[in-house]
Short mmCIF file of C-alpha atoms and ligand atoms in Angstrom, two decimals:
data_model
loop_
_atom_site.label_atom_id
_atom_site.label_comp_id
_atom_site.label_asym_id
_atom_site.label_seq_id
_atom_site.Cartn_x
_atom_site.Cartn_y
_atom_site.Cartn_z
CA MET O 128 -7.94 -23.14 -41.10
CA ASN O 129 -9.24 -20.22 -41.68
CA THR O 130 -7.07 -17.56 -41.64
CA GLY O 131 -9.70 -14.61 -40.94
CA LEU O 132 -11.18 -16.66 -37.87
CA PHE O 133 -7.06 -17.33 -36.57
CA SER O 134 -5.94 -13.50 -36.60
CA CYS O 135 -9.50 -12.39 -35.00
CA ARG O 136 -9.20 -14.67 -32.82
CA LEU O 137 -5.70 -13.87 -32.04
CA PHE O 138 -6.72 -10.36 -32.34
CA ALA O 139 -9.19 -11.04 -29.27
CA ALA O 140 -6.81 -13.32 -27.49
CA VAL O 141 -4.22 -10.57 -27.30
CA LEU O 142 -6.02 -7.17 -27.23
CA PRO O 143 -6.64 -7.39 -23.37
CA ALA O 144 -2.74 -7.71 -22.57
CA VAL O 145 -2.33 -5.22 -24.85
CA LEU O 146 -4.58 -2.80 -23.00
CA LEU O 147 -3.39 -4.92 -20.05
CA SER O 148 0.29 -3.57 -20.65
CA PHE O 149 -1.52 -0.03 -21.75
CA ALA O 150 -2.95 0.33 -18.40
CA SER O 151 0.16 -0.53 -16.06
CA PHE O 152 2.16 1.52 -17.69
CA SER O 153 -0.43 4.38 -17.56
CA ALA O 154 -0.78 4.14 -14.38
CA GLN O 155 3.16 3.42 -12.36
CA GLY O 156 4.70 6.37 -14.57
CA ALA O 157 8.29 7.20 -14.80
CA GLU O 158 9.93 3.42 -12.90
CA PRO O 159 10.96 0.91 -15.11
CA LEU O 160 9.58 -2.35 -15.33
CA SER O 161 11.01 -5.10 -15.15
CA GLY O 162 8.39 -8.49 -14.79
CA GLY O 163 6.13 -5.83 -13.92
CA THR O 164 6.98 -5.31 -9.95
CA ARG O 165 6.75 -1.76 -8.60
CA VAL O 166 8.67 0.05 -5.78
CA ILE O 167 5.95 1.41 -3.07
CA ALA O 168 8.28 3.36 -0.08
CA HIS O 169 7.56 2.06 3.29
CA ARG O 170 5.92 5.16 5.01
CA GLY O 171 7.42 6.80 2.94
CA TYR O 172 10.64 8.12 1.67
CA TRP O 173 12.34 8.78 5.04
CA ASN O 174 15.68 7.11 5.15
CA THR O 175 17.40 10.35 3.82
CA GLU O 176 18.39 13.51 4.74
CA GLY O 177 15.60 15.74 5.80
CA SER O 178 13.47 13.25 6.21
CA ALA O 179 11.41 10.82 8.60
CA GLN O 180 8.69 8.01 8.91
CA ASN O 181 5.26 8.69 8.05
CA SER O 182 6.20 12.43 7.35
CA ILE O 183 5.18 14.82 4.34
CA ALA O 184 9.05 15.33 3.44
CA ALA O 185 9.08 11.60 3.33
CA LEU O 186 6.02 11.29 0.39
CA LYS O 187 7.50 14.48 -1.40
CA LYS O 188 10.66 12.95 -1.49
CA ALA O 189 8.35 9.98 -2.73
CA GLN O 190 6.93 11.27 -4.86
CA ALA O 191 10.43 12.56 -6.47
CA LEU O 192 11.60 9.04 -7.42
CA GLY O 193 9.06 8.46 -10.23
CA ILE O 194 8.27 5.40 -7.19
CA TYR O 195 4.37 3.19 -8.21
CA GLY O 196 3.90 4.80 -4.68
CA ALA O 197 4.39 5.48 -0.70
CA GLU O 198 3.25 3.23 2.41
CA PHE O 199 1.46 5.35 5.32
CA ASP O 200 -0.15 3.90 8.41
CA ILE O 201 -3.31 5.65 10.00
CA ASN O 202 -4.32 6.35 13.34
CA ARG O 203 -8.17 7.70 14.63
CA THR O 204 -7.76 9.38 17.90
CA LEU O 205 -9.73 9.54 20.90
CA ASP O 206 -11.03 12.26 19.24
CA GLY O 207 -11.91 10.87 16.04
CA ARG O 208 -8.79 12.79 13.90
CA LEU O 209 -6.98 10.64 11.78
CA VAL O 210 -3.10 10.94 11.80
CA VAL O 211 -0.16 9.49 9.95
CA ALA O 212 1.49 7.81 12.40
CA HIS O 213 2.55 3.66 13.00
CA GLY O 214 1.66 3.56 15.87
CA PRO O 215 0.38 2.52 19.24
CA LYS O 216 3.30 4.65 20.48
CA GLU O 217 4.39 8.00 18.94
CA GLN O 218 7.56 8.86 21.62
CA ASN O 219 5.31 7.70 24.16
CA VAL O 220 1.65 9.14 23.29
CA GLU O 221 -1.05 6.02 22.57
CA LEU O 222 -2.09 7.98 19.96
CA GLN O 223 -5.49 6.35 19.65
CA LYS O 224 -6.39 6.95 23.20
CA VAL O 225 -5.55 10.65 23.62
CA ASN O 226 -7.17 13.88 21.89
CA TYR O 227 -5.70 15.13 18.29
CA ASP O 228 -3.99 17.76 21.07
CA VAL O 229 -1.91 16.27 22.69
CA VAL O 230 -0.20 14.48 19.32
CA ALA O 231 -0.18 17.93 17.42
CA GLU O 232 2.61 18.71 20.01
CA LEU O 233 4.56 15.98 19.33
CA ARG O 234 7.55 16.43 16.85
CA LEU O 235 9.20 13.89 14.13
CA LYS O 236 12.94 13.80 13.57
CA ASN O 237 13.01 16.22 11.08
CA GLY O 238 11.08 18.73 13.04
CA GLU O 239 8.09 18.11 11.17
CA LYS O 240 4.44 18.00 12.72
CA VAL O 241 3.00 14.45 13.03
CA PRO O 242 0.77 14.90 9.81
CA LEU O 243 -3.40 14.65 9.97
CA LEU O 244 -4.67 12.35 6.71
CA GLU O 245 -6.37 15.45 5.36
CA ASP O 246 -3.09 17.28 4.97
CA TYR O 247 -1.31 14.27 3.60
CA LEU O 248 -3.78 13.97 0.67
CA LYS O 249 -3.28 16.81 -0.50
CA CYS O 250 0.07 17.03 -0.93
CA GLY O 251 -0.51 13.26 -2.08
CA LYS O 252 -3.53 14.78 -4.92
CA LYS O 253 -0.54 17.00 -6.46
CA ASP O 254 1.42 13.93 -8.24
CA LYS O 255 -1.54 11.99 -9.61
CA GLN O 256 1.56 9.33 -10.86
CA THR O 257 1.96 8.37 -7.07
CA ARG O 258 -0.05 5.99 -5.35
CA LEU O 259 -0.76 6.61 -1.59
CA VAL O 260 -0.47 3.03 -0.05
CA LEU O 261 -2.76 3.83 3.29
CA GLU O 262 -2.60 0.91 5.97
CA LEU O 263 -5.36 1.46 8.78
CA LYS O 264 -4.01 0.55 11.95
CA PRO O 265 -6.34 -2.47 13.96
CA HIS O 266 -8.26 -0.44 16.99
CA ASP O 267 -9.84 -1.90 19.80
CA THR O 268 -13.06 -2.93 18.62
CA PRO O 269 -14.52 -3.42 15.37
CA GLU O 270 -16.92 -0.78 15.28
CA LEU O 271 -14.00 1.40 15.55
CA GLU O 272 -12.73 0.01 13.25
CA SER O 273 -15.92 0.44 10.59
CA VAL O 274 -15.72 3.98 11.74
CA ALA O 275 -12.35 4.99 11.14
CA VAL O 276 -13.26 3.08 7.06
CA GLN O 277 -16.00 5.07 7.20
CA GLU O 278 -14.06 8.33 7.88
CA VAL O 279 -11.11 7.54 5.48
CA VAL O 280 -13.30 7.32 2.90
CA LYS O 281 -14.74 10.13 3.26
CA MET O 282 -12.11 12.23 3.45
CA VAL O 283 -10.44 10.14 0.58
CA LYS O 284 -13.99 11.19 -1.84
CA LYS O 285 -13.93 14.90 -0.62
CA TYR O 286 -10.20 14.68 -1.80
CA LYS O 287 -11.33 13.25 -5.03
CA VAL O 288 -7.20 10.72 -4.74
CA ALA O 289 -10.18 8.18 -4.41
CA ALA O 290 -8.00 6.96 -7.71
CA GLN O 291 -4.84 7.28 -6.45
CA MET O 292 -5.60 5.03 -3.35
CA ASP O 293 -4.76 1.22 -2.51
CA PHE O 294 -5.57 -0.01 1.12
CA ILE O 295 -4.31 -2.37 3.50
CA SER O 296 -4.41 -3.58 7.25
CA PHE O 297 -3.87 -6.26 9.00
CA SER O 298 -7.17 -6.21 10.41
CA LEU O 299 -9.09 -8.56 8.31
CA HIS O 300 -12.48 -6.41 9.29
CA ALA O 301 -11.08 -2.80 8.40
CA CYS O 302 -9.90 -5.31 4.81
CA GLN O 303 -13.50 -6.36 4.07
CA GLU O 304 -15.09 -2.63 5.78
CA PHE O 305 -13.03 -0.86 2.99
CA ALA O 306 -13.54 -3.55 0.63
CA ARG O 307 -17.71 -2.94 0.75
CA LEU O 308 -17.17 0.21 0.27
CA MET O 309 -14.08 1.22 -2.10
CA PRO O 310 -15.70 -2.17 -4.23
CA GLU O 311 -13.10 -0.37 -7.15
CA SER O 312 -9.99 -0.34 -4.86
CA SER O 313 -7.17 -2.85 -4.52
CA VAL O 314 -7.19 -3.76 -0.93
CA ALA O 315 -4.77 -5.70 0.40
CA TYR O 316 -4.56 -7.81 3.78
CA LEU O 317 -1.34 -8.21 5.70
CA GLY O 318 -1.42 -10.77 7.74
CA GLY O 319 -0.06 -14.00 5.96
CA GLU O 320 -2.12 -16.37 7.48
CA PHE O 321 -4.48 -17.00 4.29
CA THR O 322 -4.01 -19.08 0.87
CA PRO O 323 -4.92 -16.44 -2.12
CA ALA O 324 -8.15 -18.82 -2.64
CA GLU O 325 -9.11 -17.54 1.29
CA LEU O 326 -9.13 -14.05 0.81
CA LYS O 327 -10.71 -14.31 -2.35
CA LYS O 328 -13.68 -15.85 -0.72
CA MET O 329 -13.44 -13.59 1.32
CA GLY O 330 -13.88 -10.55 -0.74
CA ILE O 331 -10.70 -9.06 -0.74
CA ASN O 332 -8.32 -8.54 -3.90
CA GLY O 333 -4.66 -9.12 -2.63
CA LEU O 334 -2.24 -9.65 -0.62
CA ASP O 335 0.53 -7.90 1.63
CA TYR O 336 2.70 -10.35 2.81
CA HIS O 337 6.06 -10.38 5.00
CA TYR O 338 8.57 -12.23 2.41
CA SER O 339 9.09 -15.14 4.63
CA TRP O 340 5.09 -16.36 3.76
CA PHE O 341 6.57 -16.17 -0.06
CA GLU O 342 9.51 -17.93 0.71
CA LYS O 343 7.55 -21.09 2.55
CA HIS O 344 5.11 -20.49 -0.25
CA PRO O 345 6.55 -18.81 -3.37
CA GLU O 346 3.54 -20.59 -5.42
CA TRP O 347 1.43 -18.18 -4.03
CA VAL O 348 2.50 -15.79 -6.17
CA GLU O 349 1.20 -17.69 -9.30
CA GLU O 350 -2.01 -18.42 -6.93
CA ALA O 351 -3.06 -15.23 -6.95
CA HIS O 352 -2.30 -14.05 -9.77
CA ARG O 353 -4.31 -16.69 -12.02
CA LEU O 354 -7.42 -15.37 -9.71
CA GLY O 355 -6.38 -12.09 -10.77
CA MET O 356 -5.23 -10.27 -7.59
CA THR O 357 -2.21 -8.60 -6.77
CA VAL O 358 1.06 -9.68 -4.80
CA ASN O 359 2.34 -6.82 -2.35
CA VAL O 360 5.80 -8.38 -0.01
CA TRP O 361 6.65 -6.22 3.38
CA THR O 362 9.22 -4.84 4.18
CA ILE O 363 12.40 -6.11 2.50
CA SER O 364 15.84 -4.03 2.17
CA SER O 365 18.41 -6.10 1.34
CA ARG O 366 19.35 -6.37 -2.39
CA GLU O 367 19.73 -10.20 -1.78
CA GLN O 368 16.12 -10.55 -0.66
CA LEU O 369 14.68 -7.52 -2.93
CA GLN O 370 16.52 -9.85 -6.02
CA LYS O 371 14.54 -12.88 -5.26
CA MET O 372 10.99 -11.30 -4.75
CA ILE O 373 11.60 -10.01 -8.26
CA ASP O 374 12.59 -13.55 -9.34
CA LEU O 375 9.50 -14.78 -7.91
CA GLY O 376 7.31 -11.95 -10.00
CA VAL O 377 5.87 -9.55 -7.19
CA ASP O 378 3.48 -6.94 -8.05
CA PHE O 379 5.08 -4.84 -5.53
CA LEU O 380 7.88 -4.25 -3.12
CA THR O 381 7.76 -2.84 -0.15
CA THR O 382 10.70 -1.30 0.93
CA ASN O 383 12.67 0.92 2.90
CA ASP O 384 15.37 1.27 0.54
CA PRO O 385 13.42 2.49 -2.92
CA VAL O 386 16.09 3.90 -4.67
CA LEU O 387 18.52 0.53 -4.22
CA ALA O 388 14.31 -0.84 -5.54
CA LYS O 389 14.25 1.43 -8.31
CA GLU O 390 17.93 0.49 -9.22
CA LEU O 391 17.96 -3.48 -9.47
CA LEU O 392 14.34 -3.64 -11.45
CA THR O 393 16.36 -0.45 -13.89
CA ARG O 394 19.26 -2.59 -14.86
MG1 MG A 636 2.51 0.18 7.73
#
């Protein structure tokens, strides 16, 4: 065998893996790796003193943990403000059916106002190591969802945080709109009913499914990776479920217990 040619081929084969592991190391900050699995705090790190779901405090506490990212939910009010809240109702207020002034009166469990997307992004921008995993909630019509996606993208560009964003949605239409307008970003569908290949054909580069889907179809993890797609799983918080999904080799654990998930990955 020509050893020079062999070394060249070996170098060419190994180089992408080296570059890829360097890229993933820089993207995920200080969090230790275990088989590449990383942690996303579901609605931020809220399950702790002084925090609340989808609050700025929950984002700051997720940033302090040094994990991959904080997930948060977005609804668009009747007068077109993008608010960070799960909905459809927040304390009996139907977020998409009222103007923002009604939402502005509400207080979260930790005393904060319901954050506006711009406030969340401004806080997120202060720590570039923590990714912002934006879930756009389904809206009444595809037209409304298109408008919401356009406004999110406009704001993400205004605050120059595009490189920090991942997008997720239960709305296939919203996912496709994000993929169209932000082709460099990771966009994952939450619904669960499509195989990785089917999603890929629809232009979506990630799956973010309830863990029961991966219990039924563990082969989807490998299939997705073969297709160059990311695999995220929600919402798992018990030690047993977390370990099962780590062993399956998913890329992201979306969890209400990011401290435990981080501990399992550090061991
Ligand atoms: Mg969510």
